[in-house]
Tab-separated table of C-alpha atoms in Angstrom:
chain	number	residue	atom	x	y	z
V	1	VAL	CA	-46.110	-42.463	-21.522
V	2	ALA	CA	-47.431	-40.846	-24.695
V	3	THR	CA	-50.989	-42.177	-24.536
V	4	THR	CA	-53.324	-43.785	-22.049
V	5	PRO	CA	-54.510	-46.969	-23.789
V	6	LYS	CA	-57.228	-47.571	-21.216
V	7	PRO	CA	-58.910	-44.155	-20.703
V	8	PHE	CA	-59.759	-42.946	-17.264
V	9	VAL	CA	-63.455	-42.608	-16.526
V	10	LEU	CA	-63.572	-38.947	-15.552
V	11	ALA	CA	-65.504	-38.103	-12.428
V	12	VAL	CA	-65.682	-34.682	-10.806
V	13	CYS	CA	-62.438	-32.772	-11.354
V	14	SER	CA	-60.585	-32.051	-8.138
V	15	ASP	CA	-59.282	-28.704	-6.959
V	16	ALA	CA	-55.772	-30.072	-7.530
V	17	ALA	CA	-56.480	-30.403	-11.263
V	18	SER	CA	-56.190	-26.624	-11.644
V	19	ARG	CA	-53.079	-26.279	-9.489
V	20	PRO	CA	-49.509	-26.078	-10.857
V	21	LEU	CA	-47.829	-29.413	-11.461
V	22	GLY	CA	-45.363	-28.820	-8.606
V	23	GLU	CA	-48.226	-28.562	-6.112
V	24	ARG	CA	-49.920	-31.625	-7.574
V	25	ARG	CA	-46.673	-33.542	-7.195
V	26	VAL	CA	-46.629	-32.785	-3.456
V	27	LEU	CA	-50.234	-33.954	-3.135
V	28	TRP	CA	-49.455	-37.200	-4.996
V	29	GLN	CA	-46.504	-37.823	-2.685
V	30	GLN	CA	-48.793	-37.429	0.322
V	31	ARG	CA	-51.334	-39.859	-1.137
V	32	LEU	CA	-48.624	-42.432	-1.897
V	33	GLN	CA	-47.284	-42.331	1.656
V	34	SER	CA	-50.170	-44.490	2.851
V	35	ALA	CA	-49.968	-46.898	-0.114
V	36	LYS	CA	-49.135	-50.406	1.088
V	37	GLY	CA	-48.641	-52.191	-2.230
V	38	GLY	CA	-49.314	-52.307	-5.936
V	39	ASP	CA	-53.106	-52.115	-5.655
V	40	ASP	CA	-52.904	-49.017	-3.465
V	41	MET	CA	-50.478	-47.335	-5.864
V	42	LEU	CA	-52.730	-48.172	-8.799
V	43	ARG	CA	-55.660	-46.661	-6.895
V	44	VAL	CA	-53.719	-43.391	-6.446
V	45	PHE	CA	-52.877	-43.376	-10.158
V	46	ARG	CA	-56.445	-44.169	-11.268
V	47	GLU	CA	-58.090	-41.670	-8.929
V	48	ALA	CA	-55.711	-38.922	-10.050
V	49	GLY	CA	-56.723	-39.656	-13.634
V	50	GLN	CA	-60.425	-39.669	-12.810
V	51	ARG	CA	-60.022	-36.291	-11.077
V	52	CYS	CA	-58.555	-34.649	-14.230
V	53	GLU	CA	-55.094	-34.447	-12.635
V	54	LEU	CA	-53.381	-36.506	-15.378
V	55	MET	CA	-54.476	-34.848	-18.593
V	56	THR	CA	-51.047	-34.884	-20.294
V	57	ALA	CA	-48.320	-37.468	-20.822
V	58	HIS	CA	-45.879	-35.386	-18.780
V	59	GLN	CA	-48.255	-35.294	-15.794
V	60	ARG	CA	-48.668	-39.082	-15.931
V	61	LYS	CA	-44.894	-39.484	-16.133
V	62	VAL	CA	-44.372	-37.381	-12.999
V	63	LEU	CA	-46.790	-39.528	-10.985
V	64	LEU	CA	-45.321	-42.781	-12.335
V	65	ASP	CA	-41.843	-41.552	-11.353
V	66	LEU	CA	-43.070	-41.021	-7.808
V	67	ILE	CA	-44.500	-44.552	-7.762
V	68	ALA	CA	-41.312	-46.061	-9.201
V	69	MET	CA	-39.114	-44.275	-6.674
V	70	ARG	CA	-40.938	-46.077	-3.856
V	71	LEU	CA	-39.846	-49.480	-5.214
V	72	THR	CA	-36.836	-50.940	-3.451
V	73	THR	CA	-37.218	-54.708	-3.667
V	74	ALA	CA	-37.933	-57.285	-6.355
V	75	ALA	CA	-41.183	-58.270	-4.628
V	76	GLU	CA	-42.421	-54.664	-4.649
V	77	VAL	CA	-41.652	-54.298	-8.337
V	78	ARG	CA	-43.438	-57.530	-9.205
V	79	ASP	CA	-46.470	-56.461	-7.168
V	80	VAL	CA	-46.724	-53.036	-8.821
V	81	LEU	CA	-46.244	-54.343	-12.364
V	82	LEU	CA	-48.964	-56.912	-11.822
V	83	ALA	CA	-51.333	-54.214	-10.559
V	84	PHE	CA	-50.583	-51.932	-13.527
V	85	SER	CA	-51.043	-54.661	-16.146
V	86	GLN	CA	-54.399	-53.100	-17.097
V	87	TYR	CA	-52.531	-49.944	-18.143
V	88	PRO	CA	-49.911	-51.411	-20.548
V	89	VAL	CA	-48.211	-48.130	-21.456
V	90	ALA	CA	-47.797	-47.136	-17.814
V	91	GLU	CA	-46.599	-50.662	-17.008
V	92	ARG	CA	-44.038	-50.466	-19.827
V	93	TYR	CA	-42.787	-47.142	-18.479
V	94	LEU	CA	-42.344	-48.643	-15.009
V	95	ARG	CA	-40.451	-51.623	-16.486
V	96	ARG	CA	-38.051	-49.293	-18.270
V	97	TRP	CA	-37.599	-47.233	-15.124
V	98	VAL	CA	-36.612	-50.383	-13.229
V	99	ARG	CA	-34.146	-51.483	-15.906
V	100	ARG	CA	-32.531	-48.055	-15.996
V	101	THR	CA	-32.397	-47.644	-12.236
V	102	PHE	CA	-31.933	-50.981	-10.475
V	103	LEU	CA	-28.230	-51.744	-10.136
V	104	ASP	CA	-28.260	-55.442	-9.313
V	105	ALA	CA	-28.243	-57.325	-12.610
V	106	ASP	CA	-29.087	-60.635	-10.936
V	107	ASN	CA	-32.260	-59.183	-9.403
V	108	THR	CA	-33.536	-58.069	-12.806
V	109	LEU	CA	-32.866	-61.291	-14.738
V	110	GLY	CA	-36.244	-62.208	-16.186
V	111	LEU	CA	-38.101	-60.661	-13.271
V	112	TYR	CA	-39.489	-57.511	-14.809
V	113	MET	CA	-39.816	-58.096	-18.535
V	114	GLY	CA	-42.713	-60.523	-18.473
V	115	SER	CA	-40.630	-63.295	-20.032
V	116	THR	CA	-41.359	-66.988	-19.615
V	117	VAL	CA	-37.593	-67.630	-19.629
V	118	ASN	CA	-35.757	-68.072	-16.348
V	119	TRP	CA	-32.805	-65.845	-17.232
V	120	GLY	CA	-31.160	-66.528	-13.894
V	121	ALA	CA	-30.975	-70.216	-14.817
V	122	ILE	CA	-29.676	-69.287	-18.277
V	123	LYS	CA	-26.897	-67.242	-16.705
V	124	THR	CA	-25.963	-70.109	-14.396
V	125	GLY	CA	-25.907	-72.450	-17.371
V	126	LEU	CA	-23.650	-70.086	-19.313
V	127	ALA	CA	-21.099	-70.097	-16.506
V	128	ALA	CA	-21.010	-73.907	-16.656
V	129	LEU	CA	-20.116	-73.967	-20.357
V	130	LYS	CA	-16.427	-74.485	-21.008
V	131	SER	CA	-15.669	-71.891	-23.674
V	132	PRO	CA	-16.718	-68.383	-24.744
V	133	GLU	CA	-17.660	-69.818	-28.149
V	134	ALA	CA	-20.099	-72.262	-26.537
V	135	ARG	CA	-21.646	-69.453	-24.479
V	136	LEU	CA	-22.089	-67.346	-27.601
V	137	ALA	CA	-23.725	-70.163	-29.562
V	138	GLU	CA	-26.129	-70.791	-26.684
V	139	MET	CA	-27.080	-67.142	-26.339
V	140	ARG	CA	-27.652	-66.750	-30.070
V	141	ARG	CA	-29.991	-69.732	-29.937
V	142	VAL	CA	-31.895	-68.538	-26.874
V	143	THR	CA	-32.300	-64.903	-27.947
V	144	SER	CA	-33.509	-65.964	-31.401
V	145	LEU	CA	-36.430	-67.628	-29.602
V	146	HIS	CA	-36.872	-65.063	-26.788
V	147	PRO	CA	-35.587	-61.637	-27.898
V	148	ASP	CA	-36.415	-59.710	-24.750
V	149	PRO	CA	-34.074	-57.044	-23.288
V	150	THR	CA	-32.739	-59.236	-20.495
V	151	GLY	CA	-31.610	-61.893	-22.967
V	152	LYS	CA	-30.081	-59.235	-25.208
V	153	GLU	CA	-28.149	-57.947	-22.217
V	154	LEU	CA	-26.663	-61.390	-21.637
V	155	LEU	CA	-25.914	-61.696	-25.345
V	156	ILE	CA	-24.016	-58.384	-25.254
V	157	ALA	CA	-21.870	-59.609	-22.349
V	158	VAL	CA	-21.025	-62.822	-24.246
V	159	LEU	CA	-20.259	-60.904	-27.451
V	160	VAL	CA	-17.783	-58.752	-25.528
V	161	GLU	CA	-16.244	-61.873	-24.008
V	162	ASN	CA	-15.709	-63.218	-27.545
V	163	GLY	CA	-14.178	-59.954	-28.753
V	164	LEU	CA	-17.082	-59.202	-31.137
V	165	LEU	CA	-17.207	-55.559	-30.109
V	166	ASP	CA	-18.910	-54.167	-33.222
V	167	GLU	CA	-21.868	-56.504	-32.848
V	168	ALA	CA	-21.971	-55.900	-29.093
V	169	ARG	CA	-22.038	-52.149	-29.727
V	170	ARG	CA	-24.899	-52.492	-32.240
V	171	GLU	CA	-26.977	-54.570	-29.824
V	172	ALA	CA	-26.272	-52.169	-26.953
V	173	GLU	CA	-27.149	-49.133	-29.070
V	174	LYS	CA	-30.423	-50.803	-30.100
V	175	LEU	CA	-31.381	-51.338	-26.447
V	176	HIS	CA	-30.351	-47.765	-25.718
V	177	ARG	CA	-32.568	-46.360	-28.491
V	178	GLN	CA	-35.502	-48.444	-27.238
V	179	GLY	CA	-35.043	-47.159	-23.698
V	180	ASP	CA	-34.269	-50.662	-22.403
V	181	ALA	CA	-30.582	-50.212	-21.594
V	182	SER	CA	-29.790	-51.217	-18.022
V	183	PRO	CA	-26.887	-49.609	-16.116
V	184	GLU	CA	-24.725	-52.609	-17.052
V	185	VAL	CA	-25.478	-52.141	-20.768
V	186	LEU	CA	-24.694	-48.420	-20.520
V	187	VAL	CA	-21.313	-49.204	-18.943
V	188	THR	CA	-20.542	-51.790	-21.641
V	189	LEU	CA	-21.463	-49.382	-24.422
V	190	CYS	CA	-19.391	-46.644	-22.782
V	191	ASP	CA	-16.363	-48.966	-22.572
V	192	ILE	CA	-16.663	-50.082	-26.194
V	193	LEU	CA	-16.923	-46.503	-27.459
V	194	ALA	CA	-13.976	-45.452	-25.288
V	195	ASP	CA	-11.816	-48.350	-26.484
V	196	THR	CA	-12.492	-47.379	-30.116
V	197	GLY	CA	-11.453	-43.762	-29.543
V	198	GLN	CA	-14.954	-42.271	-29.390
V	199	GLU	CA	-14.360	-40.467	-26.143
V	200	ARG	CA	-17.064	-37.803	-26.354
V	201	PRO	CA	-20.021	-40.158	-26.999
V	202	ALA	CA	-18.548	-42.588	-24.467
V	203	ARG	CA	-18.576	-39.933	-21.755
V	204	ARG	CA	-22.123	-38.946	-22.683
V	205	ILE	CA	-23.407	-42.536	-22.513
V	206	CYS	CA	-21.679	-43.123	-19.170
V	207	SER	CA	-23.200	-39.967	-17.741
V	208	GLU	CA	-26.677	-41.386	-18.325
V	209	LEU	CA	-26.044	-43.625	-15.317
V	210	VAL	CA	-26.953	-40.723	-13.051
V	211	GLU	CA	-29.815	-39.439	-15.203
V	212	PHE	CA	-32.289	-41.732	-13.445
V	213	ASN	CA	-30.270	-42.042	-10.228
V	214	ALA	CA	-29.186	-38.500	-9.507
V	215	GLN	CA	-29.582	-38.890	-5.735
V	216	ASN	CA	-28.057	-42.367	-5.563
V	217	THR	CA	-24.567	-42.087	-4.078
V	218	ILE	CA	-23.676	-45.641	-5.154
V	219	VAL	CA	-24.355	-44.769	-8.802
V	220	ARG	CA	-22.465	-41.486	-8.454
V	221	GLN	CA	-19.427	-43.337	-7.126
V	222	LYS	CA	-19.685	-45.978	-9.868
V	223	LEU	CA	-19.712	-43.260	-12.542
V	224	GLY	CA	-16.665	-41.623	-10.982
V	225	ASP	CA	-14.933	-45.016	-10.927
V	226	ILE	CA	-15.633	-45.562	-14.643
V	227	PHE	CA	-14.254	-42.142	-15.524
V	228	LEU	CA	-11.193	-42.760	-13.341
V	229	ARG	CA	-10.243	-46.102	-14.911
V	230	HIS	CA	-10.527	-44.559	-18.371
V	231	GLY	CA	-8.190	-41.762	-17.309
V	232	TRP	CA	-10.878	-39.071	-17.611
V	233	TYR	CA	-9.722	-37.464	-14.418
V	234	ASP	CA	-11.594	-34.172	-14.779
V	235	ASP	CA	-14.943	-35.965	-15.115
V	236	ALA	CA	-14.053	-38.350	-12.274
V	237	TYR	CA	-13.116	-35.372	-10.105
V	238	ARG	CA	-16.527	-33.737	-10.662
V	239	GLN	CA	-18.407	-36.916	-9.750
V	240	TYR	CA	-16.358	-37.524	-6.604
V	241	ALA	CA	-16.647	-33.846	-5.616
V	242	THR	CA	-20.443	-34.108	-5.860
V	243	LEU	CA	-20.287	-37.318	-3.837
V	244	VAL	CA	-18.187	-35.613	-1.151
V	245	ASP	CA	-20.682	-32.733	-1.033
V	246	ASP	CA	-23.454	-35.256	-0.397
V	247	THR	CA	-21.437	-37.425	2.035
V	248	PRO	CA	-18.677	-35.192	3.448
V	249	ASP	CA	-17.515	-37.754	6.014
V	250	ASN	CA	-17.127	-40.595	3.486
V	251	PRO	CA	-13.372	-41.450	3.521
V	252	VAL	CA	-13.610	-43.610	0.368
V	253	ALA	CA	-15.148	-40.732	-1.577
V	254	LEU	CA	-12.502	-38.343	-0.240
V	255	LEU	CA	-9.578	-40.606	-1.155
V	256	ARG	CA	-10.973	-41.333	-4.620
V	257	LEU	CA	-11.337	-37.569	-5.044
V	258	ALA	CA	-7.648	-37.359	-4.141
V	259	LEU	CA	-6.796	-39.931	-6.825
V	260	ALA	CA	-8.703	-37.948	-9.442
V	261	ALA	CA	-7.014	-34.730	-8.327
V	262	ALA	CA	-3.592	-36.385	-8.612
V	263	GLY	CA	-4.486	-37.602	-12.105
V	264	MET	CA	-5.297	-34.008	-13.083
V	265	GLY	CA	-1.918	-32.871	-11.781
V	266	LYS	CA	-3.377	-31.378	-8.592
V	267	THR	CA	-0.985	-33.341	-6.383
V	268	ASP	CA	-0.931	-30.736	-3.611
V	269	GLU	CA	-4.714	-30.953	-3.310
V	270	ALA	CA	-4.546	-34.757	-3.356
V	271	LEU	CA	-2.022	-34.715	-0.505
V	272	ARG	CA	-4.127	-32.272	1.512
V	273	ILE	CA	-7.140	-34.573	1.192
V	274	ALA	CA	-5.074	-37.620	2.182
V	275	ARG	CA	-3.671	-35.800	5.222
V	276	LYS	CA	-7.199	-34.778	6.252
V	277	VAL	CA	-8.352	-38.408	6.194
V	278	ALA	CA	-5.178	-39.583	7.959
V	279	ALA	CA	-5.856	-37.118	10.792
V	280	SER	CA	-9.542	-38.010	11.118
V	281	ASP	CA	-11.157	-40.063	13.863
V	282	GLY	CA	-11.379	-43.793	13.289
V	283	GLU	CA	-11.281	-47.196	14.879
V	284	THR	CA	-8.324	-49.516	14.335
V	285	GLY	CA	-9.145	-52.406	12.025
V	286	GLU	CA	-9.445	-53.441	8.394
V	287	ALA	CA	-11.937	-50.645	7.678
V	288	ASP	CA	-9.804	-47.900	9.273
V	289	PRO	CA	-9.230	-45.328	6.485
V	290	ARG	CA	-6.300	-43.609	8.198
V	291	PRO	CA	-3.648	-46.151	7.096
V	292	TRP	CA	-5.145	-46.035	3.589
V	293	ALA	CA	-4.620	-42.279	3.511
V	294	ARG	CA	-1.020	-42.550	4.766
V	295	ALA	CA	-0.272	-45.233	2.181
V	296	LEU	CA	-1.743	-43.046	-0.556
V	297	SER	CA	0.379	-40.100	0.618
V	298	VAL	CA	3.510	-42.273	0.448
V	299	ALA	CA	2.605	-43.437	-3.066
V	300	LEU	CA	1.914	-39.922	-4.371
V	301	LEU	CA	5.065	-38.488	-2.806
V	302	ALA	CA	7.166	-41.383	-4.114
V	303	ARG	CA	5.844	-40.767	-7.606
V	304	MET	CA	6.745	-37.080	-7.301
V	305	LEU	CA	10.176	-37.982	-5.926
V	306	ASN	CA	10.855	-40.347	-8.810
V	307	GLN	CA	10.139	-37.542	-11.267
V	308	ALA	CA	12.239	-34.998	-9.339
V	309	GLN	CA	15.188	-37.407	-9.197
V	310	SER	CA	14.917	-38.219	-12.896
V	311	GLU	CA	14.900	-34.475	-13.658
V	312	LYS	CA	17.949	-34.031	-11.366
V	313	ASN	CA	16.222	-31.323	-9.323
V	314	PRO	CA	18.031	-31.414	-5.934
V	315	SER	CA	15.946	-28.740	-4.165
V	316	LEU	CA	12.646	-30.350	-5.094
V	317	THR	CA	14.062	-33.786	-4.240
V	318	ALA	CA	15.029	-32.593	-0.759
V	319	ALA	CA	11.609	-31.006	-0.178
V	320	ILE	CA	9.743	-34.181	-1.166
V	321	GLU	CA	12.047	-36.317	0.980
V	322	GLN	CA	11.143	-34.158	3.968
V	323	GLN	CA	7.446	-34.712	3.274
V	324	LEU	CA	8.006	-38.466	3.030
V	325	LYS	CA	9.724	-38.456	6.402
V	326	ARG	CA	6.814	-36.513	7.910
V	327	THR	CA	4.388	-39.288	6.965
V	328	GLY	CA	5.806	-41.220	9.918
V	329	MET	CA	6.269	-44.342	7.797
V	330	PHE	CA	10.087	-44.178	7.608
V	331	ALA	CA	11.484	-43.934	11.140
V	332	THR	CA	14.456	-46.204	10.317
V	333	HIS	CA	15.982	-48.026	7.368
V	334	ARG	CA	13.083	-49.246	5.292
V	335	GLN	CA	12.198	-50.934	2.047
V	336	MET	CA	8.610	-50.534	0.901
V	337	GLN	CA	6.709	-51.909	-2.038
V	338	VAL	CA	3.641	-49.950	-3.133
V	339	LEU	CA	0.998	-50.777	-5.717
V	340	LEU	CA	-1.397	-48.245	-7.270
V	341	TRP	CA	-4.263	-48.968	-9.658
V	342	GLU	CA	-7.422	-47.181	-10.817
V	343	ASP	CA	-9.846	-49.974	-11.743
V	344	PHE	CA	-11.856	-50.826	-8.645
V	345	GLU	CA	-13.610	-53.836	-10.156
V	346	PHE	CA	-10.373	-55.736	-9.528
V	347	SER	CA	-8.016	-56.206	-6.628
V	348	PRO	CA	-4.407	-57.291	-7.230
V	349	VAL	CA	-3.122	-60.428	-5.548
V	350	VAL	CA	0.538	-59.868	-4.650
V	351	ARG	CA	3.192	-62.480	-3.910
V	352	LEU	CA	6.460	-61.105	-2.500
V	353	MET	CA	9.587	-63.084	-3.367
V	354	ALA	CA	13.334	-62.880	-2.644
V	355	LYS	CA	14.826	-65.067	-5.366
V	356	ASP	CA	12.680	-68.199	-5.023
V	357	THR	CA	11.758	-67.699	-1.367
V	358	PRO	CA	8.462	-66.112	-0.269
V	359	VAL	CA	8.899	-62.960	1.820
V	360	THR	CA	6.628	-61.998	4.694
V	361	ALA	CA	6.109	-58.254	5.083
V	362	ALA	CA	6.764	-56.659	8.462
V	363	GLY	CA	3.628	-54.628	7.930
V	364	GLU	CA	1.095	-54.034	5.189
V	365	VAL	CA	-1.771	-51.777	4.204
V	366	VAL	CA	-4.334	-53.239	1.819
V	367	ALA	CA	-6.648	-50.458	0.676
V	368	SER	CA	-8.407	-52.002	-2.318
V	369	MET	CA	-11.281	-49.522	-1.951
V	370	VAL	CA	-8.927	-46.742	-3.020
V	371	GLY	CA	-6.490	-48.673	-5.214
V	372	VAL	CA	-3.457	-48.796	-2.894
V	373	MET	CA	-1.398	-51.608	-1.383
V	374	LEU	CA	1.716	-50.979	0.699
V	375	TYR	CA	4.132	-53.626	1.996
V	376	ASP	CA	6.724	-52.641	4.595
V	377	LEU	CA	9.686	-55.040	4.320
V	378	GLY	CA	11.713	-53.342	7.037
V	379	GLU	CA	15.443	-54.022	6.619
V	380	ALA	CA	14.935	-57.218	4.630
V	381	PRO	CA	16.923	-57.627	1.404
V	382	PRO	CA	15.290	-56.315	-1.786
V	383	ALA	CA	12.314	-58.420	-2.886
V	384	GLY	CA	10.467	-58.800	-6.146
V	385	TRP	CA	6.842	-59.666	-6.598
V	386	THR	CA	4.306	-61.184	-8.890
V	387	VAL	CA	0.876	-59.678	-9.413
V	388	ALA	CA	-2.359	-61.368	-10.443
V	389	LEU	CA	-5.938	-60.073	-10.424
V	390	ALA	CA	-9.044	-61.082	-8.535
V	391	PRO	CA	-12.541	-59.575	-8.648
V	392	ALA	CA	-12.920	-56.884	-6.013
V	393	LYS	CA	-15.408	-57.437	-3.228
V	394	THR	CA	-18.570	-55.441	-3.879
V	395	SER	CA	-21.264	-54.241	-1.537
V	396	GLN	CA	-24.671	-55.873	-1.640
V	397	ASN	CA	-26.015	-52.681	-3.236
V	398	THR	CA	-23.633	-52.800	-6.173
V	399	ALA	CA	-24.364	-54.602	-9.389
V	400	ALA	CA	-22.304	-57.667	-10.153
V	401	PRO	CA	-21.418	-57.886	-13.862
V	402	LEU	CA	-23.260	-60.481	-15.899
V	403	LEU	CA	-19.918	-62.005	-16.891
V	404	GLN	CA	-16.556	-61.092	-15.411
V	405	SER	CA	-14.673	-58.582	-17.573
V	406	ALA	CA	-11.526	-59.824	-19.298
V	407	ARG	CA	-9.856	-56.418	-19.617
V	408	GLU	CA	-6.311	-55.724	-18.493
V	409	VAL	CA	-5.641	-53.513	-15.492
V	410	VAL	CA	-2.697	-51.131	-15.366
V	411	VAL	CA	-0.856	-51.324	-12.039
V	412	LYS	CA	1.895	-48.929	-10.992
V	413	ARG	CA	4.614	-50.559	-8.937
V	414	ILE	CA	6.773	-48.388	-6.693
V	415	ARG	CA	9.804	-49.630	-4.749
V	416	ILE	CA	11.028	-47.213	-2.069
V	417	GLU	CA	14.350	-47.692	-0.250
V	418	PHE	CA	15.283	-45.441	2.680
V	419	ASP	CA	18.812	-45.524	4.100
V	420	GLY	CA	18.025	-43.342	7.099
V	421	THR	CA	18.788	-40.110	5.244
V	422	HIS	CA	17.791	-40.331	1.582
V	423	PHE	CA	15.297	-42.207	-0.562
V	424	LYS	CA	15.738	-44.249	-3.703
V	425	VAL	CA	12.623	-44.799	-5.796
V	426	ASP	CA	11.969	-47.199	-8.649
V	427	PHE	CA	8.705	-46.665	-10.548
V	428	GLN	CA	7.239	-49.087	-13.091
V	429	SER	CA	3.902	-49.489	-14.845
V	430	GLU	CA	2.549	-52.848	-15.951
V	431	ALA	CA	-0.647	-54.064	-17.665
V	432	VAL	CA	-1.827	-57.139	-15.780
V	433	PRO	CA	-4.184	-59.452	-17.699
V	434	ASN	CA	-7.304	-60.763	-16.023
V	435	ALA	CA	-6.574	-64.450	-16.533
């Protein structure tokens, strides 16, 4: 907001014009509380300018931020942008704020950039095309005619799908320099930089997700999830720790914090967190976090036990076996299959098999929200399994990707056999393609 293209007609300067910006900000918030729509918000903006309260670009930016933060729906955004059309620079700032802040990609397709193209229909048409090459050809054609940021965002997704990462990076960096990079573009650019070994700039780009959404717990969790799946456990730990500070009773945040702690080698802390969640209050059902926490404890202890056994450390092996028994999951002879993964955009689909016969588990814990699945096979004979991937279920407040990612997901498969006294652990890691 460097200039005001349509100058305010100055009236009598208000008392607030001479007050510090912090005090003016409080006054603007109070005025906006009674604003019912775009016209009312424009009136607050115009009157502040006429009263000499917006004499610098920074002051205008502060008031526009307050206006933008009141927008929660597509209809509200459309209403405000229409009202501010007489102030093009302010309108452009609000558009960029929306692109940087709104998480739902589908809600921003063609809605806020003033395009005559129905980008939602374009996206639907892309999905109907039979090959990545056809989608790329179509997007090159469309964006050559309508090069607005929403179209470029779709083009970037299709370039990644076709493996043209250098071109995708250039397009994403261009949007980033222009200030038009949406959260989805930032994540894509972060992933490309990370995959090409540019870890420091990748982390910096990813961190911009919270620059305009510092108080948004959904964005904070998403950033932690990105760091976790890249194996940047220290950064993931900091994001989840901040999330836990903001929402201390959030079991998903606590258990993801435990995963990050385990990745950093802080297994004792991870187990303490899991035990805390397992001992918390809850209601039995699919959303009960207590079984998730017990399953995570079993997985972490089994991983430790596998290492202790491979190092032939009998005292440590005995100590870990005692902790496994205290989880209450191994009262009798048991065989368990456990899956761990750290990419929460996907959820493994497991098929248990004994030779060519499907096996039904005696009990199971499916905790996709924290990357754990546990299958209790009781005293059944040893079973194998096949693993495929499916998109994870997302909340209505979480952005769906423009096109489904084709990346592989590393899953850690743990088989635990308990003979009533001792444990035998088999640990394997496998990259599962997203077919």
